Structures are given as structure tokens and as C-alpha cells.
Coordinates of C-alpha atoms and ligand atoms in Angstrom, one line a residue:
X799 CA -48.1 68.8 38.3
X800 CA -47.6 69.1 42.3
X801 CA -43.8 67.7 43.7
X802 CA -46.1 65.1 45.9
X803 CA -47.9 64.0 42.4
X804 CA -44.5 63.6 40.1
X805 CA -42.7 61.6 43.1
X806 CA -45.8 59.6 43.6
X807 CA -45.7 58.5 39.8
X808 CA -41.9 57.8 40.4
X809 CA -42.6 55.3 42.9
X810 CA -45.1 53.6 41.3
X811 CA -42.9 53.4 37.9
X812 CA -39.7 52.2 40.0
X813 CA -42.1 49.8 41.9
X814 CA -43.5 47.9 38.0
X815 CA -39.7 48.2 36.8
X816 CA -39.0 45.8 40.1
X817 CA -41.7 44.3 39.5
X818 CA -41.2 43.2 36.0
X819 CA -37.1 42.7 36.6
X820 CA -38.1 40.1 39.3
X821 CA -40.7 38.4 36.9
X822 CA -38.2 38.2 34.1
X823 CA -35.5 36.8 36.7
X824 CA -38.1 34.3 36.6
X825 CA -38.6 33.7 32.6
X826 CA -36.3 30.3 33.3
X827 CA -36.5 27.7 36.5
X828 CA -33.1 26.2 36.4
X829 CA -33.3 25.8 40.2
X830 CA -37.0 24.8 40.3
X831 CA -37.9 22.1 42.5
X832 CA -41.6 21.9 41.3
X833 CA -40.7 20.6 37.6
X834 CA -41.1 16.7 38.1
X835 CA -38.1 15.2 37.4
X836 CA -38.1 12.6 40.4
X837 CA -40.6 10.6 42.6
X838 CA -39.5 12.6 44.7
X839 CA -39.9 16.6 43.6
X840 CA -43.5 15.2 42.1
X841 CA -44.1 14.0 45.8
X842 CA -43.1 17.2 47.0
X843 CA -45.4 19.1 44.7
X844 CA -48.3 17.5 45.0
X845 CA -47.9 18.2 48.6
X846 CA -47.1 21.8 48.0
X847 CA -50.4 21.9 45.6
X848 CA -52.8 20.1 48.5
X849 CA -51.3 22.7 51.3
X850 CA -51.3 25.7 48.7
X851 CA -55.4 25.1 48.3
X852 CA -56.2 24.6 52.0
X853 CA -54.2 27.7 52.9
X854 CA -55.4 29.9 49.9
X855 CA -59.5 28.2 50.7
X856 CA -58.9 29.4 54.8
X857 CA -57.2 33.0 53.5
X858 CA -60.0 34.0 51.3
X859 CA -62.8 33.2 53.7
X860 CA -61.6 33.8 56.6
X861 CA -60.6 37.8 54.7
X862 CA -64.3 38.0 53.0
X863 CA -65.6 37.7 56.4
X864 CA -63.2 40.3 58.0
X865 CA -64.0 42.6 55.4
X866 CA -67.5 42.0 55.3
X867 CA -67.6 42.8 59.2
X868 CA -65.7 45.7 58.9
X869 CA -68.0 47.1 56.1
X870 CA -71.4 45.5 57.8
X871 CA -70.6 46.9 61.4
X872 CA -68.7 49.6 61.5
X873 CA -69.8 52.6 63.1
X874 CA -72.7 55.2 62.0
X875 CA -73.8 58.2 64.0
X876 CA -76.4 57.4 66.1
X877 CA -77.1 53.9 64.4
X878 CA -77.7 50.6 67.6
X879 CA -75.2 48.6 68.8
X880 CA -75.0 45.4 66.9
X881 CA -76.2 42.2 68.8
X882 CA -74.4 41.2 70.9
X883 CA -73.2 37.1 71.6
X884 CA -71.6 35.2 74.2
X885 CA -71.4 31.7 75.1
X886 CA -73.4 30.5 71.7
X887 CA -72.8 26.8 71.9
X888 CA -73.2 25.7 68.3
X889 CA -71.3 28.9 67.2
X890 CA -68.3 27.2 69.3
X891 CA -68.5 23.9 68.3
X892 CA -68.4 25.0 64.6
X893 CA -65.0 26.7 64.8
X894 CA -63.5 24.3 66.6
X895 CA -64.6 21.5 64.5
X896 CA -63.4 23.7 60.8
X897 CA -60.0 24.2 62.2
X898 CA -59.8 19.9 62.9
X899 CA -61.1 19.4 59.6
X900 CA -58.5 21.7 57.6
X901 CA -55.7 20.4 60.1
X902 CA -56.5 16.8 59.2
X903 CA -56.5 17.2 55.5
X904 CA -53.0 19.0 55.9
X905 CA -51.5 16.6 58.8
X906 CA -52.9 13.2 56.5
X907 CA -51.2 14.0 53.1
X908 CA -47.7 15.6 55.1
X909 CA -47.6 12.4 56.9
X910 CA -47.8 10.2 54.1
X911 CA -45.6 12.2 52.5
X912 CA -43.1 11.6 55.2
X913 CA -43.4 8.2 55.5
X914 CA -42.9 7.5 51.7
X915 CA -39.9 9.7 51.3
X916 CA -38.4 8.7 54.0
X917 CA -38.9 4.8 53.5
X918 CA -35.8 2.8 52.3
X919 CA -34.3 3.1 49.1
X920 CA -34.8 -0.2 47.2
X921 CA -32.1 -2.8 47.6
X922 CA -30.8 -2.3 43.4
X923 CA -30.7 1.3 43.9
X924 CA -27.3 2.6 43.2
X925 CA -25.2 3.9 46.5
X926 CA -23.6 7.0 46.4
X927 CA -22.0 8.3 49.2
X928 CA -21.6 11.7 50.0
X929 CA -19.6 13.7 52.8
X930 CA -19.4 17.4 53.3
X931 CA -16.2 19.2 53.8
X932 CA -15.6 22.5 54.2
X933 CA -16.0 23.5 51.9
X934 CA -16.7 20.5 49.0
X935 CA -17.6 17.6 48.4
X936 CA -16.3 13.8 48.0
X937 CA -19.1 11.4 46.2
X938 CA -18.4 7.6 46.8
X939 CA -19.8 5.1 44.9
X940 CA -18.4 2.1 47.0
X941 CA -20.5 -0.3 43.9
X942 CA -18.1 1.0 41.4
X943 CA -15.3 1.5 43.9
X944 CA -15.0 5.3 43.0
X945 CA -14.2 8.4 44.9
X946 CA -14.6 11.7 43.4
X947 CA -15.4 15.3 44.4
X948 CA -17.5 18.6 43.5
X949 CA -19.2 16.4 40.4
X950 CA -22.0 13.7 40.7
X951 CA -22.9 11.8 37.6
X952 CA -26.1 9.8 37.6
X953 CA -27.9 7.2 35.5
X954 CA -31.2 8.2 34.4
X955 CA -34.0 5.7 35.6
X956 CA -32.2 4.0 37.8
X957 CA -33.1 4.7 42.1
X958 CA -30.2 6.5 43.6
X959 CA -29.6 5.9 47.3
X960 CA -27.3 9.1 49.2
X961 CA -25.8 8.3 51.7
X962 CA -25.3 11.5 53.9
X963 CA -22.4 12.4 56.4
X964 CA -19.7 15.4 57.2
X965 CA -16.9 15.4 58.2
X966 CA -17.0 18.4 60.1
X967 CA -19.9 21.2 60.9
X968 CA -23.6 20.5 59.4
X969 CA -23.9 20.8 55.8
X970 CA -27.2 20.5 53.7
X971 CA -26.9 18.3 50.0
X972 CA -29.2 20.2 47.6
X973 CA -30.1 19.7 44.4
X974 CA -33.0 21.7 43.8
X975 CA -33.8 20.6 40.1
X976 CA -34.3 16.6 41.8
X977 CA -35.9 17.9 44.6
X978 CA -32.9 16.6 47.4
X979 CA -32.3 18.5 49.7
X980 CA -31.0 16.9 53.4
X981 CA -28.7 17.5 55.8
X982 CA -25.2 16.2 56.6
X983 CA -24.4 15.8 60.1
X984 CA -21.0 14.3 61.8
X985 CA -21.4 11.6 63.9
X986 CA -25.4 10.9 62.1
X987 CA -26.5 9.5 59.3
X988 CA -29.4 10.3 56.8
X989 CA -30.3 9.5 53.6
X990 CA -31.9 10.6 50.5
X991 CA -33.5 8.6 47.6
X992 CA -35.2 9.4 44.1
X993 CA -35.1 7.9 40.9
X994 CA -33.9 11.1 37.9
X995 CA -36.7 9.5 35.5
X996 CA -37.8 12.2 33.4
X997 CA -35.1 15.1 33.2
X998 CA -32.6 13.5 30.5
X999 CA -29.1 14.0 30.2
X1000 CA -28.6 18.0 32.1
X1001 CA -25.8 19.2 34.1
X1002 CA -27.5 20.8 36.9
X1003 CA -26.5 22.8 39.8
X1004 CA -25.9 21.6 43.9
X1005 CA -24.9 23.4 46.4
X1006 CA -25.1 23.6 50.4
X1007 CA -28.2 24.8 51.7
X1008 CA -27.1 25.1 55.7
X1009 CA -24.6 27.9 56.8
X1010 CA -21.4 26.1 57.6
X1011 CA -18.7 29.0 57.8
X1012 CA -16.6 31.2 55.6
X1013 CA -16.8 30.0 52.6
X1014 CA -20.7 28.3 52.8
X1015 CA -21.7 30.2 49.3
X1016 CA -18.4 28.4 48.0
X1017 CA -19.7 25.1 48.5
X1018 CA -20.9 24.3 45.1
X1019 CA -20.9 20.8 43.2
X1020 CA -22.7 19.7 39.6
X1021 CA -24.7 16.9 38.8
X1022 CA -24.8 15.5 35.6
X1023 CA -27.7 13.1 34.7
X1024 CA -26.4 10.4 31.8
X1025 CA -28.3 7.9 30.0
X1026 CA -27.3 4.4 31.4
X1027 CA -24.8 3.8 28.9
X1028 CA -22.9 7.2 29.6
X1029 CA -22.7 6.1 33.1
X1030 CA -21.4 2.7 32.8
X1031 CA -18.6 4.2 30.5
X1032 CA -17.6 6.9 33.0
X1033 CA -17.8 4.7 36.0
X1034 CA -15.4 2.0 33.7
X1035 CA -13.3 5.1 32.6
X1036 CA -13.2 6.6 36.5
X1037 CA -12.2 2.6 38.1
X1038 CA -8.9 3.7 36.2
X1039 CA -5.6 5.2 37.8
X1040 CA -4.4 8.2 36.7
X1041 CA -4.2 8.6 33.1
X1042 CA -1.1 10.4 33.3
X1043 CA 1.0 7.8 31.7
X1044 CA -1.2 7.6 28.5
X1045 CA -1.3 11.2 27.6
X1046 CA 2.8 11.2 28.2
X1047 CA 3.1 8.1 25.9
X1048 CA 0.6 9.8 23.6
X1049 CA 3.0 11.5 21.8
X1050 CA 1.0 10.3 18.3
X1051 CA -0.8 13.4 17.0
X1052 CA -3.8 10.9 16.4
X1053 CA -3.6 9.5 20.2
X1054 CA -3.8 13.3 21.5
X1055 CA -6.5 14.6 19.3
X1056 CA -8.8 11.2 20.5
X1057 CA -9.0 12.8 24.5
X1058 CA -11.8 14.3 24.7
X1059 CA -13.9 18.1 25.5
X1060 CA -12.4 21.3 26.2
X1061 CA -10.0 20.8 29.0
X1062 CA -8.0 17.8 26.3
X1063 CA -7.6 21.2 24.0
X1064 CA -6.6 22.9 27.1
X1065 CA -3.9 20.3 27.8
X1066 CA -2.3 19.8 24.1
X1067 CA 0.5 22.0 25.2
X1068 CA 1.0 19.7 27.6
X1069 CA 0.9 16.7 25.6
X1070 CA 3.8 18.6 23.6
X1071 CA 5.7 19.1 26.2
X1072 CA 5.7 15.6 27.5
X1073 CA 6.7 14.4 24.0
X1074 CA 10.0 15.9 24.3
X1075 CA 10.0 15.0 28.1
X1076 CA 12.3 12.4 29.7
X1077 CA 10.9 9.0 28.8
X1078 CA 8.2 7.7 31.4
X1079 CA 9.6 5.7 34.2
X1080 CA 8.0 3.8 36.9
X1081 CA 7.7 6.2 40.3
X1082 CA 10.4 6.0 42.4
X1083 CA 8.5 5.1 45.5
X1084 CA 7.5 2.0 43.8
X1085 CA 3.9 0.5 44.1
X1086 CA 4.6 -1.0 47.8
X1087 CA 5.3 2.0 49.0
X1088 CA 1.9 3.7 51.1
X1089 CA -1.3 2.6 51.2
X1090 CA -3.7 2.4 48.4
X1091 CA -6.1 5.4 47.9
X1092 CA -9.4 5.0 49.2
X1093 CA -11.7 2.3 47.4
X1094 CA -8.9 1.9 44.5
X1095 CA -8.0 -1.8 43.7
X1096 CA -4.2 -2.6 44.4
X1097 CA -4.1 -5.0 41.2
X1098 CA -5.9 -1.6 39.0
X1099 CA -3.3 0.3 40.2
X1100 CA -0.6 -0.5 37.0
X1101 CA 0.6 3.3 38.3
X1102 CA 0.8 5.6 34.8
X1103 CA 0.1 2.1 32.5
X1104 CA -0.4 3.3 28.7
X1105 CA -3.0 1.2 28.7
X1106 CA -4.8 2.6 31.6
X1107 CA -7.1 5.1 30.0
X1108 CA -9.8 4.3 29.1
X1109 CA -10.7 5.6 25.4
X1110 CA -14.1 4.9 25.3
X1111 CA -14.6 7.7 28.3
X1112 CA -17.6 9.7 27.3
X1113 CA -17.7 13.3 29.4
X1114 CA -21.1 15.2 29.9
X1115 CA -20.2 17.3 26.4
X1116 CA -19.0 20.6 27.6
X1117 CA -21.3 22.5 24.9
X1118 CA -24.0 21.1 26.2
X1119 CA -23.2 22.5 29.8
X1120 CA -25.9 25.4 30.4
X1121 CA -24.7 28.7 31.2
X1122 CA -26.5 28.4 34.9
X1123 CA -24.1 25.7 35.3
X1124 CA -20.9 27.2 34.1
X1125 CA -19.3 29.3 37.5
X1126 CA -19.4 33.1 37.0
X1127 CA -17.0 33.8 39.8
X1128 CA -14.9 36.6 38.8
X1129 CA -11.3 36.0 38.8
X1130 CA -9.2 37.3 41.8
X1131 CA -6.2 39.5 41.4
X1132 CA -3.6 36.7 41.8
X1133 CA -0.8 38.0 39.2
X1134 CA 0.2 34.8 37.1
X1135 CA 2.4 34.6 34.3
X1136 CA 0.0 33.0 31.4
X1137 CA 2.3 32.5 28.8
X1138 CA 4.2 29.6 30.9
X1139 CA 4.0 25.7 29.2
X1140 CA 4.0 23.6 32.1
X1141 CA 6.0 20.0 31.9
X1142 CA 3.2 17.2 33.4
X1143 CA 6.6 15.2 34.2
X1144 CA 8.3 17.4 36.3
X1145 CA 4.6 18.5 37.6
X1146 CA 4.4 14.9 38.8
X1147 CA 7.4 15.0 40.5
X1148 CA 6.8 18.6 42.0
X1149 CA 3.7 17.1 43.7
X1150 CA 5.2 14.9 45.5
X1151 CA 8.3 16.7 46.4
X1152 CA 7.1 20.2 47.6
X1153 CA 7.4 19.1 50.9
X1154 CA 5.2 16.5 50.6
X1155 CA 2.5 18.7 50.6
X1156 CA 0.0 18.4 47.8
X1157 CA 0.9 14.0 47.9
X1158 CA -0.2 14.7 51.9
X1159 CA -3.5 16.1 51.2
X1160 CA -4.4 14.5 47.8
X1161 CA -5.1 11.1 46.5
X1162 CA -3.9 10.4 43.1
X1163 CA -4.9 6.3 42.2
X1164 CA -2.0 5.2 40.0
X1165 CA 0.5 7.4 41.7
X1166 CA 1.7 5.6 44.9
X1167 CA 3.2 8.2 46.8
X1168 CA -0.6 10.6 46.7
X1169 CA -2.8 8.8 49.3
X1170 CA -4.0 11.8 51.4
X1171 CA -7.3 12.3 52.4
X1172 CA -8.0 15.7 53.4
X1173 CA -8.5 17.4 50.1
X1174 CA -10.0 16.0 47.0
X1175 CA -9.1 12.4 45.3
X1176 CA -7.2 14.1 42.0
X1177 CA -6.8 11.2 40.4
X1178 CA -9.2 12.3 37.4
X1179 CA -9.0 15.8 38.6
X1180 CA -8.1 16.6 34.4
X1181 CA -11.8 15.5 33.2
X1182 CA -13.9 17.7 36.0
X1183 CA -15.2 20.6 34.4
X1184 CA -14.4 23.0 38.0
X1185 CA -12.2 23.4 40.5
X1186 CA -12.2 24.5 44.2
X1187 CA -15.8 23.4 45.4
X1188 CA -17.2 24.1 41.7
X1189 CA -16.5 28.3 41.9
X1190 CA -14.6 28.3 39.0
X1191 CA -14.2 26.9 35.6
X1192 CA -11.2 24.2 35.3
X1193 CA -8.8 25.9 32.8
X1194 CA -5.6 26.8 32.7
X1195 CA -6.1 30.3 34.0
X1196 CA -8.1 29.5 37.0
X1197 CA -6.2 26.5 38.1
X1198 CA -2.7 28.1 38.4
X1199 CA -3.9 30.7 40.1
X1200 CA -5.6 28.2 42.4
X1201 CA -2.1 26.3 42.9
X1202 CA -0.8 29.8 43.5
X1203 CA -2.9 31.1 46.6
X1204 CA -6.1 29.0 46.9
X1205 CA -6.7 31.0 50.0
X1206 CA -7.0 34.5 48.3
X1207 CA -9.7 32.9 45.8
X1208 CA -11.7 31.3 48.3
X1209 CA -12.3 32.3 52.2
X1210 CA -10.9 30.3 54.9
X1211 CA -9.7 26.9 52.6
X1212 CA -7.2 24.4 54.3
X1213 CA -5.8 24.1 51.1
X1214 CA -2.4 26.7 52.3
X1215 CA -0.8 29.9 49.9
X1216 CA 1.9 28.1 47.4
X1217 CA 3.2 30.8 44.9
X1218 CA 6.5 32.5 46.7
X1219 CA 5.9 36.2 47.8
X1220 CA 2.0 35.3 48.0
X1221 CA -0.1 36.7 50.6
X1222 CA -1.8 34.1 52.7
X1223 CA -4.7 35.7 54.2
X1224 CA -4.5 33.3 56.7
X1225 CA -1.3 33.4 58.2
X1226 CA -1.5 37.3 57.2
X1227 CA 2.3 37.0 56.3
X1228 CA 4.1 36.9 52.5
X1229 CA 5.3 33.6 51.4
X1230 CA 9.0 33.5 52.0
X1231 CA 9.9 30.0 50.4
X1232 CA 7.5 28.7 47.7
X1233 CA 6.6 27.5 43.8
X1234 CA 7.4 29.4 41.3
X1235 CA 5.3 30.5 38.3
X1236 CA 7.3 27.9 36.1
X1237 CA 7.1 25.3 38.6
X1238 CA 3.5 25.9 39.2
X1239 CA 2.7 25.6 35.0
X1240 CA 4.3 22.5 35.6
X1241 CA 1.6 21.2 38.6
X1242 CA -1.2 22.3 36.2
X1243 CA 0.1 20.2 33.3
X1244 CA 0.0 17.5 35.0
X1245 CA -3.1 18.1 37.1
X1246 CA -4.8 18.5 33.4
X1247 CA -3.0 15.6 32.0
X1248 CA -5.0 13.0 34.9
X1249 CA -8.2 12.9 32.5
Ligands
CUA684 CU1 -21.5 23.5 53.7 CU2 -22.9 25.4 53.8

């Protein structure tokens, strides 16, 4: 066997390994857009479909033709000139008049297409409103007076209207399973409509689909369609302050063991450690203190009430959470000390006294003194199922080290280095004054404890 012979054979075996790797990357479509699912994807596809045939009708002709030309006239030894034609009349109208023909069965159905997705939403449909950041995302549902961030839960059946704007560089809102996909601009406003009709109850993935700076690829969110009952129960549960008080006065093992999905498990050492805490008192600031967080009822906010949680909250069931939609980000080398029980207590006091700065940035409905606005609304931060623009999983592990130096786990972040002797790639200097690992454990107590 020749050198040129056994590398050929290499080449062609390396090209059919690529070849099936990239087909089995393609076994399962969590991403695809052509599964109907909305009015709005099978829109979409049947567009895709009508364009697919005219293209692939115009490719095959107008190649049998070039390769029948080729073959028909190419040149023999001493064989005539083919004819030769010029200014053939009927020859031109004909290939002007296919070219009209094939453009107005593309132009007719793209128009339409157009027209009826981007016609108003129906007046019932249910208003979300969503605003890019950089580098997440903060859904409003001004019906329900909710804000939240990074997770969007929708009723199945029912027409959602979006709502699109940033608040800073251009963003694009994509869910490719529904078929959105549209961009976020300051200063503009667009929208987005479809009714989730035929997907059931799936947590799916979103993410920006426009280049908006560092940390673009970190710009993740979930969307979990519910059946209408699901949704009425977490909208109820989410209209709630902060449920901080209720796990504190939970101290009953049976009160505890009733929260509910993985991050409750995650939080039972909290839930000890706030039985043996100081008994709950009313926040200092009082409740006339600040403004009230954005869309949150002054009356709803009975700040840390017992009472205030809502038991009858239903989570999407982490189990049923695919593994496409569980983040795979690989944990950064920010040393933490694991062992630590944080105290949700002094957590809750931490947050507002570390020079103001998480109660500056953060909303937190229920507690008085948290009404800032530039980073997420908390207040149910305990029941998302990620953190930090949906790159990581929302346990224990990940969210200390988040607290600890958010800007070594994700690119650019406003969100500044906390943990003393931290590197903040940002200021490119080591923390001098800062939290401590214990004080820290403490923040992410609490943080979990606001289901
Ligand atoms: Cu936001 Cu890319």
C-alpha cells in the first residue's frame, strides 16, 4: 500500500467519524425551532418548508442544466462550434418571467408570514415583560405584579405577549424550542407573541442571541411551561414577600420537611440553624422606611409574616428538569470553605449592613431596607433553580462562591469581588476589607431561605 493510498483512506475514515459525531450531536433537538410547539415555530416552518422547495426546485434545474452543458458542449478535436445565439427574444422573456414567478411564490408567503407574526397579540394574552441586562434577565408580569429574573414560567394554552426592552446594549430574547427569538433595544420597543399549545410542562433553554459584551455566552435564562394550574399557584406563591420569616419560624420538623424540591434539602441546615437563632423580630428600618420594590403591594408587604408563604407553591419538579437544561459550567477555582452552616438571621442582617451594598443593588419584597434595582429582585431568589444569568446550578457550592467573587466566575459582572483577599479581576487588586467565609455561609442561608 503506497504512503499517498494509506493517508488517503485516513482522511476519508476521520472525515465519516465527523461525519457520524456531528449526526449523533444531532440524535436529540432540544433547541429545535421546527418541532411545533407554538403558532408561531409552526408559522415559521411552514415558511422554512415553502422556501426549502423553491430553493431546492431552482438548485436542481438550474445544476442539471449546467451539467448537461458542460457534458453536451464541451470541446472535441476538430468537432464545429456550437450555434451560436444572441438577442433571441422569447429566450429572454422566459428567464426573466421564471425568476418573477419563483420570487412571487417566496415574497407572498414571507409577507404573510410577517404580517401575522407581527400582528398584535390578543387583548387576554398574558403580559410579560422582559428587559435585558448585562448580562440577565428581569421578567415582569405587571398582571400578577411580579418581578423576577433568569426564569420565565408560562401557562400552557394561554397567548403570551413579551414585551421587549434593555436596559443597556442590544440583546436578542431567544427561545429556540417556542420559536422567539427578537431583539431588545434601549430606547425601542418590540414585541413577541405565541401561544406554548402543544409542548406540555418542559423546562427549556433561553439565552441571548445578539453579541452584547463580555459575558454574551453568560446570558442564559429557563423557561418552564406549566399547566394552568401550576401557574396560577406560582404566580399566588411569587405575589408573596420574602418567605424568610416562615422558614425561621418553621422550627417544626413537619413545617420544614413541607418546602419543597432540592434547594429546601439544601437549606435544612439552615432551617436548623434558625431554630436555635435569636427569635424573629420586625426589621429595624421598619416598613416606612424606602420605597417599595418594584410592582410589590405595600399592604402584601407584612415583611418576614409566618404566614406569608405560600404552602401550596408548586416548583417545576427539579427531577423532571432535563439535563440540557441543568448548567454544565465548570466551577472556578474560588477556594471556599464548604463545611461552614450559615445563620439566615445574621445573613439577613449582613445584607443590609455590608455597606449597604447587596440592599443597594437588590430587591428583596418583605424586607424594607432591599429596594435596589440594578441587580436581580431576590426576593424568591431561594426557589430559582440557577444563579448568575442561569451558568450555574443554585446550591450551596456555587452560590457562596458567587457571593465570594462573582467577577472571577463570570466576565465583566457589576455585581463587585466580596470575599476578603479576593482578586477582583476588575479592579486587578486583592480585596483588602471584605466578608468572610463564615459571614458569607451566613448570606447564602438566607439567600436560600427566601423560597
Ligand atoms: Cu445579551 Cu448577548
Amino acid at each position: 500500500m503506497t504512503r499517498n493510498h494509506r493517508s488517503r483512506r485516513l482522511v476519508t475514515a476521520g472525515l465519516t467519524a465527523a461525519a457520524a459525531l456531528a449526526l449523533a450531536a444531532c440524535s436529540q433537538y432540544p433547541h429545535s425551532t421546527f418541532e411545533h410547539s407554538t403558532e408561531f415555530n409552526t408559522a415559521i416552518d411552514a415558511l422554512w418548508n415553502k422556501l426549502l422547495f423553491w430553493g431546492t426546485l431552482v438548485f436542481v434545474i438550474v445544476e442539471a442544466l449546467l451539467v448537461y452543458t458542460i457534458f453536451r458542449f464541451r470541446k472535441r478535436d476538430g468537432g464545429p462550434e456550437p450555434k451560436q445565439t444572441h438577442g433571441n427574444t422569447t429566450l429572454e422573456i422566459t428567464w426573466t418571467l421564471i425568476p418573477i414567478f419563483i420570487l412571487a411564490m417566496i415574497a407572498v408567503p414571507t409577507v404573510r408570514t410577517i404580517f401575522r407574526t407581527q400582528a398584535k397579540a390578543a387583548p387576554n394574552a398574558l403580559q410579560v415583560e422582559v428587559i435585558g441586562h448585562q448580562w440577565w434577565w428581569e421578567f415582569r408580569y405587571p398582571e400578577y405584579k411580579i418581578t423576577t429574573a433568569n426564569e420565565l414560567y408560562l401557562p400552557v394554552g394561554r397567548k403570551v405577549n413579551f414585551t421587549l426592552h434593555s436596559q443597556d446594549v442590544i440583546h436578542s430574547f431567544s427561545i429556540p424550542r417556542l420559536g422567539g427569538k427578537r431583539d431588545l433595544i434601549a430606547n425601542h420597543t418590540n414585541f413577541l407573541w405565541f401561544t406554548p399549545d402543544s409542548i406540555g410542562e418542559q423546562a427549556l433553554n433561553g439565552m441571548c442571541a445578539e453579541y452584547c459584551g463580555a459575558s454574551h455566552a453568560n446570558m442564559r435564562f429557563k423557561v418552564f411551561t406549566v399547566t394552568p394550574e401550576n401557574f396560577a399557584s406560582w404566580a399566588a406563591h411569587q405575589q408573596t414577600p420574602a418567605a424568610f420569616g416562615a422558614v425561621a419560624a418553621a422550627a417544626t420538623p413537619g413545617a420544614a420537611t413541607a418546602a419543597t424540591g432540592a434547594a429546601a434539602a439544601q437549606s435544612v441546615a439552615a432551617v436548623d440553624t434558625a431554630g436555635n437563632a435569636a427569635p424573629h423580630t420586625k426589621p429595624a428600618t421598619g416598613p416606612s422606611v424606602g420605597t417599595p420594590p418594584m410592582g410589590h403591594d405595600m399592604t402584601a408587604m407584612n415583611a418576614n409574616s409566618p404566614t406569608a408563604q405560600s404552602a401550596s407553591f408548586i416548583a417545576f419538579p427539579r427531577e423532571k428538569i432535563p439535563a440540557f437544561a441543568v448548567p454544565s459550567t465548570p466551577l472556578p477555582d474560588v477556594q471556599f470553605n464548604d463545611a461552614l452552616k450559615g445563620d439566615p438571621e445574621r445573613g439577613r442582617q449582613l445584607i443590609t449592613a455590608y455597606q449597604g451594598a447587596c440592599a443597594a443593588c437588590h430587591s428583596i419584597a418583605g424586607n424594607p431596607s432591599a429596594v435596589g434595582v440594578i441587580g436581580p429582585n431576590l426576593t424568591h431568589v431561594g426557589s430559582r433553580t440557577t444563579i448568575a444569568g442561569g451558568i450555574y446550578p443554585n446550591d450551596t457550592r456555587h452560590l457562596s462562591r458567587w457571593i465570594k467573587n462573582a467577577r472571577w466566575m463570570k466576565p465583566g459582572v457589576l455585581m463587585p469581588t466580596i470575599g476578603t483577599g479576593q482578586y477582583d479581576p476588575i479592579l486587578k487588586a486583592n480585596l483588602k476589607q471584605g466578608l468572610s467565609d463564615e459571614q458569607i455561609a451566613d448570606i447564602v442561608a438566607y439567600l436560600q431561605a427566601l423560597k
